[in-house]
Structures are given as structure tokens and as C-alpha cells.
Amino acid sequence: MRNLLQNFVLHIEAGYDRPFGPAWNPLRQLGTLTFFLYWVVAGTGIYLYIFFDTTVAGVYQSIDSITFEQWWAGGIIRSLHRYASDAMVVMALLHLSREFIFDRYRDVRWFTWFTGVPILWFLMFCGISGYWLVWDVVAQYIAIDSMEWLDWLGIFGEPLANNFLAPGSLTDRFFTLLIFMHIFAPLILLIIMWFHVIRVSRPKINPPKGLAVGILVMLTILSLLYPAVSQPPANLNLAVSQVNLDWFYMLFYPVFDTIGASAMWGASIGISTLLLAMPWLPPMKKPSPAFVLLKDCNGCGRCYEDCPFGAVTMGTRTDGLHFEREAIVDPDLCTACGICVGACPVSTPFRHTDNLTTGIDLPDLSLDLLRENTYSAAKRTTVSGSTNTMAPRILIFGCDHGADVRLVEGPGVAGISLPCIGMLPPSFIDFAISRLDIDGVLLTGCRECDCYNRLGNTWMDERIAGDRDPYLRTRVPRHRLRVCWAGRTDMQHLNDELEHFKTSLTSENEPT
Amino acid sequence: MTFKTSPFKWMIQALAYLAFAAGIAYFSSSQKYDVLSSDQTIIKLSFTHPGQRKEECRRRTAQELAKLPANMRAPKLCARERWPVLVVLELDGKTFLSESRKPRGLSNDGPSSIYRRFPVLAGRHRLVVRIKDRKQSDDFNYTLDRVVDLQPLKVTVIGFDNAKKRIFIKQ
């Protein structure tokens, strides 16, 4: 089921990749866009607060004045405030769904998921309390329903809904309290959002500038063409008959009207508990974490620099060797992606040793085993090869989360899959070409800007370009290396790239 | 890998933004929701009223008073617990609500509160409200029986005036 969903999302994302490009694809920037929209809502909210009147008699009028008497500023800002909050809900929910679909919420990612759930609660509270402040018929409807929902708990003494019994029941103090809550809740929301990313190494909280501008322009145009306005003023003498609800925030109210307070409480608590518990629900996957071999670790800190989950720290040397520091792995934070292995300068297959060790390694796929796999894959390129001696021998290094490299194996082509392409030390490319007589190396992995392990393909691009240690040596002829970032559903793209690569290598091999 | 843009791609981007904006606008306020049909109205029943004490207060005897410290010699001894308040609401002879509300507080010594909201068809109705704040085997001690003309969408509040000890209807 999850695979089907993943394929569905990957196809949609591929559709967005074409016009937006991988870096600007909004579906891969859902978290950063949520942050960005928060700032838009906060900024516009500060402006609106300046003109807001907190008296029962003046509240509706003050919002109307902001909307119509200064439509060129307050009117647009009010609309931006509303539409950005709506967009924020969409982004947050899509972000949550995407992380669930791609199974990025278990194991070391539990904290990010767990802190994401209260973000949704506070986001809802912020939006709903904001709608109350307008004090129109929508506010009247949701205020009474909300109070009745809370009253079911029976902990407030006087029923809270009595505040909305008749016109005289509501006092000015109510709106003072409400504006205080509407300002205070977003501040708590921001703190939780900060906690949400605190354990992420190099958290990305800002979207690409172009995408941010695009969203802002879109919201501004929407505000100009379809400005947000109040509905008729609240009147507690009259029952609310028909309202235009904001379904992003008020979907629960018709449900509440249908199922009642007790069932609504049951559903709210049940869904929240389920969401909070999801990282620990079966099937659990816990790969064996990376480990440090002090005899091979020189404390250079590259694994520490490259780890996308902050699982590696540098500590004082404990083995008496003359290096100052040593790498330390926190098993609770390690996803066993192997990026640290690819970053270690000792991870080179050229060393003449039967048991190839390195400074930091994976128990399930050691560097030694990776070299063995490379040897056997190189052998497969000959064994499975056709009689055509001119056919190039190609080795494909891929990742377990991207296009399946085993599916493109064929005459002269063999593939090796790693937990992440970032695990591959660049020296293996050199090794395959210079020692194993491989004609070409094709690197593949998750789509650009969509690495399952966050930074694997970014680091690999930088290592090849010579921008990041360990570099791919300049002696490696670049025309014998090809990079093709391809997701699970991009097999055709990988096949096409492989065919182009074969053609280019064949023309190189042909005698002139 | 370098992404190459083109006017066509910009146009598709604009369309994608447009679709998103249309979705936001549509679900933000364009969809109507019928809370109540126009031939209905709302009755709200809400009041806070303390039930009678389960035991009557009695005067302390002189011996009892003498045993107490001087600053605690209150002449009356009252048990704290109160009876729950039972409310029955009938509309055109049919029982609409029959609910017993417990007194608030850990010792069940506070007032009982109730808040209920009912949508009903507008028009002339016979409304009977009965409240009992004493022993359950006793009769209702407050009753209001009235024919009311409920206007569409007009909120009618049924309450209890603790000062005048009577049920009231406010329209």
C-alpha cells in the first residue's frame, strides 16, 4: 500500500519537476514553505493588531475599517493574513503526509514527527482564535460550538457557552483575552517549530528565494482579486443559519454538529494519540548503527561534518594515539545511511589488505564487503557480457531508495546498491576505472533535492565537483563517469541515461 | 544537473500557482454550510442553581458549642451535600430533555449548572419546563407552562432567576 502511495507521489512530483525544476519543486519544500508562510502570517498579523479594537461593540467595525478604509494596505494585508494561514495548513498537512508516505518518521526521525503533531494543534488553535476576532456570524458559530465542545469536559464550573447566550453575556474582556491568546499561541507554535528541527543537522527552514517570491506574489494577487471580507456581524439574538466556512480550519465543526461533543473528544484524542504513537508502531526498522574504528580514525571530522542527522560528534582522543580528536557515534541518532563511511578519507579500496577497514564503518555493509561487491559486480560485467568485445563495461552504483539498479543489469552492466549514494567513497570510482578495467561508472540515487537521507546526493555532487572532501581525483576521466539522479519510478530515465552513456563510451572505444 | 527554464515552463509554473490559489480561495470562504434551515429556531436552556441541602441545618446544642474552640462556635450545623437538580423540558407534550445535573465541587456542595441548545421548528409551541432541586421522590418544585411563538432563527433562552425563584423565558 505504501509503495503504491510512494509511486503516486513520485509521479506527481515528477510532473512538478518539469516546470519548477528539482530545487524549486514546491512538493519538496513543504516544510520550508510552512516556515515561510508562518513569517508571512506573523508579519501581517502585527500590522492588523495595530488597528484592532478589542471592545465588543468596536471589534467588527475595526476589522471592516481595516478592510475597506485602507484597502490598499490593511485590506490586502488582511487577505494575505488569511490566505497565508490557509496555505500554511495545506503545506503542513502535505508535509506530514509526505513524510508518512516515504516512511520518514520512525527510528531517529521520531522526534521530528512527535513534535510535528502539536504544531498541527497549535496551528488549528491560532487559525480558529483568529476567526473569532472578526466577530461575524462565522465567529459566532465556531465560538459557540467550540465552547460547547470544551464544556463537555465539565471542568469549568459555569458553562463557557454561557458567554454567548445573549448579547449582554459577552464583555469587552473576552476580546482582550482572545487577542492575547491569538498572539501568545503563535509564539508557542514558533517554539515548537524550533524544537521540530532542533535535532536535524543543517535544518532547512527557508525555501528557495524564487519559490518564496512565487508564493508571495500568488497570495498577493489572490488578495487583490478575491479579498477576504467579513460575513454579517454576529448577533447573539439570532441563530446562525448559513455560513461560508474556511474548510482548512473549520472542517471539524460540521463533524461536531453531526457526532456531538463526546464522539468529537474521542476522535480528537484517538487521532492525536495515534499520530503521536506512529513512530513506534510496527513494522519497526532499526538498522545497526555505524561504529568507529579508532585505529583507522585520525579525527579529521569529515564524518561529523557530513552526517545529516547529527549522529557523529567529535570527542577527546581516548586511545593514546597522537591525534587530538576522535569520532563518536550516537546510536540513537544513526540511520546507518553510511554517508560517514563515504566521507572518511581512510575509506579507500586501493589499500592492500585482506580485511579492508576504515575509520567509521557499517556493520551491515562494511567497506570491505562493499569492495567485495565491487569486485564481483566488475566480474559480472564480463561474465554477462556479450561476444561483442567493443561493448563497454559499466558499473552502476545506486541507492536502496532510488531507482533499482539491479533492474538495469544486462550485458556488460552490473549494479551495486548502497543504503545511500553518499556512502560511496569517490575513490571507488577511480578504483573501478583504473584497477578493474571498467569503462564507465554510472552513479544514481534518489531524485535531486529528495535524498531519503537528506544530503547523500548533494554531498556526492560536491565530492565529484571537488567542492567537498574527499574529492574525486582529477585523474579520473570525467567522460567515463555519469550521474543520473532517479527515483524509484524513474526507471525509464535511468535506462535512457544508461543507453546514452553506453553510446558515448562506445564511440570513445571505437578505433579511429 | 542544471535545470533549464523556458517561457513555456514559466507559464506552467504560473498555472500551477493559479490552481493552488483557486483551491485556497474556494475552500477558504466560497463554500456555504447550512447550520440551520430557515424554518428552524434555537432554544437555549441555561442556568446555574444550587440544589437544596440533603440535610436540613440544625442548631447546635449548648454542649456541642462548648466543646468547640471559641472562634468556631457557629450556632448552626449544616451538612454540605446538595441534591442534584433535575430539569425536564417538554415541547408540545413530548419530553425533549430530562437531565439531572450533579452539584459542583468535591463535596457536591456547589450549584448545579446546565447548558443545552436545541434546534426546533419555528411556530407556536406549548413549552413546559420543570425543575426539581430536592429529594428525587418529591414533586417538581418549579414549573413553567406556556404557549410560545418561536420566530425563525430567533434565539429563545430558558433560564432560572435565583433571586425571584422562578423559571423565565427570554425571546
Tab-separated table of C-alpha atoms in Angstrom, chain A residues 16-22 24 82-83 86-87 90-91 94 131 140-141 144-145 148 151 156-159 161-162 164-167 210-215 218-219 222 226 231 235-248 253-258 448 461 483-485 493, chain B residues 1-6 8-42 44-49 101 104 111-118 151-159 168 170-171:
chain	number	residue	atom	x	y	z
A	16	TYR	CA	6.156	19.376	-10.895
A	17	ASP	CA	9.871	18.828	-11.585
A	18	ARG	CA	9.417	19.655	-15.242
A	19	PRO	CA	8.284	23.293	-14.902
A	20	PHE	CA	9.763	24.101	-11.470
A	21	GLY	CA	12.987	22.101	-11.536
A	22	PRO	CA	14.111	19.941	-8.614
A	24	TRP	CA	12.035	24.849	-6.719
A	82	ARG	CA	-5.955	34.759	5.929
A	83	TYR	CA	-4.739	33.116	2.737
A	86	ASP	CA	-4.797	28.662	4.868
A	87	ALA	CA	-1.790	27.829	2.732
A	90	VAL	CA	-2.146	22.865	3.348
A	91	MET	CA	1.652	22.832	3.451
A	94	LEU	CA	1.056	17.753	2.866
A	131	TYR	CA	-11.537	33.837	13.099
A	140	GLN	CA	-20.407	33.301	16.418
A	141	TYR	CA	-20.965	29.811	15.018
A	144	ILE	CA	-20.479	28.577	20.407
A	145	ASP	CA	-19.539	25.159	19.009
A	148	GLU	CA	-19.899	23.534	23.869
A	151	ASP	CA	-17.972	22.336	28.241
A	156	PHE	CA	-15.122	24.861	34.020
A	157	GLY	CA	-17.834	25.323	36.620
A	158	GLU	CA	-20.075	27.762	34.797
A	159	PRO	CA	-20.563	26.572	31.202
A	161	ALA	CA	-21.045	28.665	26.291
A	162	ASN	CA	-22.972	30.978	28.643
A	164	PHE	CA	-22.556	33.594	24.131
A	165	LEU	CA	-26.075	33.123	25.494
A	166	ALA	CA	-27.427	36.546	24.683
A	167	PRO	CA	-25.984	39.911	23.557
A	210	GLY	CA	12.310	32.150	-6.224
A	211	LEU	CA	9.706	29.820	-4.755
A	212	ALA	CA	9.100	32.129	-1.782
A	213	VAL	CA	8.608	35.068	-4.141
A	214	GLY	CA	6.285	32.970	-6.280
A	215	ILE	CA	4.103	32.028	-3.316
A	218	MET	CA	0.419	34.350	-5.791
A	219	LEU	CA	-1.074	35.213	-2.397
A	222	LEU	CA	-5.290	36.345	-4.798
A	226	TYR	CA	-10.590	37.922	-4.139
A	231	GLN	CA	-19.546	37.982	6.845
A	235	ASN	CA	-25.857	38.737	16.649
A	236	LEU	CA	-26.438	36.545	19.662
A	237	ASN	CA	-30.188	37.196	19.439
A	238	LEU	CA	-30.253	35.265	16.199
A	239	ALA	CA	-29.189	31.731	15.429
A	240	VAL	CA	-26.623	31.271	12.672
A	241	SER	CA	-28.318	29.823	9.625
A	242	GLN	CA	-25.757	29.718	6.841
A	243	VAL	CA	-22.053	30.487	6.816
A	244	ASN	CA	-19.144	30.339	4.423
A	245	LEU	CA	-16.702	28.256	6.369
A	246	ASP	CA	-12.949	28.229	5.958
A	247	TRP	CA	-12.633	24.500	5.461
A	248	PHE	CA	-8.923	24.480	6.166
A	253	TYR	CA	-17.345	21.993	13.132
A	254	PRO	CA	-19.826	20.265	10.809
A	255	VAL	CA	-18.402	16.977	12.126
A	256	PHE	CA	-19.015	18.209	15.665
A	257	ASP	CA	-22.596	19.156	14.749
A	258	THR	CA	-23.127	15.629	13.456
A	448	GLU	CA	17.733	15.711	-6.870
A	461	ASP	CA	27.776	16.037	-6.407
A	483	VAL	CA	25.477	10.891	-12.694
A	484	CYS	CA	21.750	10.281	-13.036
A	485	TRP	CA	19.510	11.067	-10.068
A	493	HIS	CA	15.006	7.836	-17.212
B	1	MET	CA	22.443	18.676	-13.099
B	2	THR	CA	21.392	22.114	-14.280
B	3	PHE	CA	17.734	22.838	-14.716
B	4	LYS	CA	16.962	24.854	-17.815
B	5	THR	CA	13.971	27.106	-17.711
B	6	SER	CA	11.925	28.399	-20.639
B	8	PHE	CA	6.741	27.611	-21.525
B	9	LYS	CA	7.927	26.330	-18.152
B	10	TRP	CA	7.269	29.743	-16.587
B	11	MET	CA	3.768	29.577	-17.986
B	12	ILE	CA	3.190	26.119	-16.497
B	13	GLN	CA	4.531	27.394	-13.172
B	14	ALA	CA	2.067	30.282	-13.305
B	15	LEU	CA	-0.746	27.819	-13.984
B	16	ALA	CA	0.320	25.696	-11.017
B	17	TYR	CA	0.271	28.786	-8.771
B	18	LEU	CA	-3.109	29.732	-10.193
B	19	ALA	CA	-4.530	26.287	-9.436
B	20	PHE	CA	-3.234	26.474	-5.872
B	21	ALA	CA	-4.638	29.984	-5.401
B	22	ALA	CA	-8.007	28.870	-6.784
B	23	GLY	CA	-8.058	25.958	-4.325
B	24	ILE	CA	-7.243	28.263	-1.425
B	25	ALA	CA	-9.916	30.777	-2.440
B	26	TYR	CA	-12.536	28.087	-2.979
B	27	PHE	CA	-12.098	26.304	0.325
B	28	SER	CA	-11.332	29.455	2.293
B	29	SER	CA	-14.740	31.062	2.014
B	30	SER	CA	-16.626	30.103	-1.128
B	31	GLN	CA	-18.297	27.000	0.213
B	32	LYS	CA	-21.580	27.566	2.047
B	33	TYR	CA	-22.546	25.462	5.011
B	34	ASP	CA	-26.115	25.266	6.287
B	35	VAL	CA	-26.029	25.317	10.057
B	36	LEU	CA	-29.784	25.640	10.477
B	37	SER	CA	-32.616	25.716	7.973
B	38	SER	CA	-34.522	28.991	7.808
B	39	ASP	CA	-37.722	27.445	9.273
B	40	GLN	CA	-35.911	26.416	12.432
B	41	THR	CA	-35.017	28.245	15.565
B	42	ILE	CA	-32.876	27.665	18.625
B	44	LYS	CA	-31.110	27.505	24.750
B	45	LEU	CA	-31.619	26.196	28.235
B	46	SER	CA	-29.083	27.583	30.619
B	47	PHE	CA	-28.984	28.280	34.312
B	48	THR	CA	-26.991	27.744	37.452
B	49	HIS	CA	-28.972	26.866	40.515
B	101	ARG	CA	-27.199	17.778	36.993
B	104	ARG	CA	-20.285	21.063	41.559
B	111	PRO	CA	-24.578	24.837	42.488
B	112	SER	CA	-25.657	22.719	39.520
B	113	SER	CA	-25.257	24.153	36.056
B	114	ILE	CA	-26.809	23.213	32.781
B	115	TYR	CA	-26.425	24.461	29.240
B	116	ARG	CA	-28.210	22.864	26.316
B	117	ARG	CA	-29.001	24.109	22.824
B	118	PHE	CA	-31.797	22.638	20.721
B	151	GLN	CA	-39.731	33.100	15.453
B	152	PRO	CA	-37.482	31.549	12.788
B	153	LEU	CA	-33.787	31.804	13.722
B	154	LYS	CA	-34.610	33.837	16.836
B	155	VAL	CA	-32.841	32.508	19.896
B	156	THR	CA	-35.078	31.725	22.870
B	157	VAL	CA	-33.363	31.429	26.225
B	158	ILE	CA	-34.870	29.487	29.108
B	159	GLY	CA	-33.265	30.306	32.441
B	168	PHE	CA	-38.172	32.540	32.796
B	170	LYS	CA	-36.433	35.339	27.178
B	171	GLN	CA	-37.145	35.848	23.495
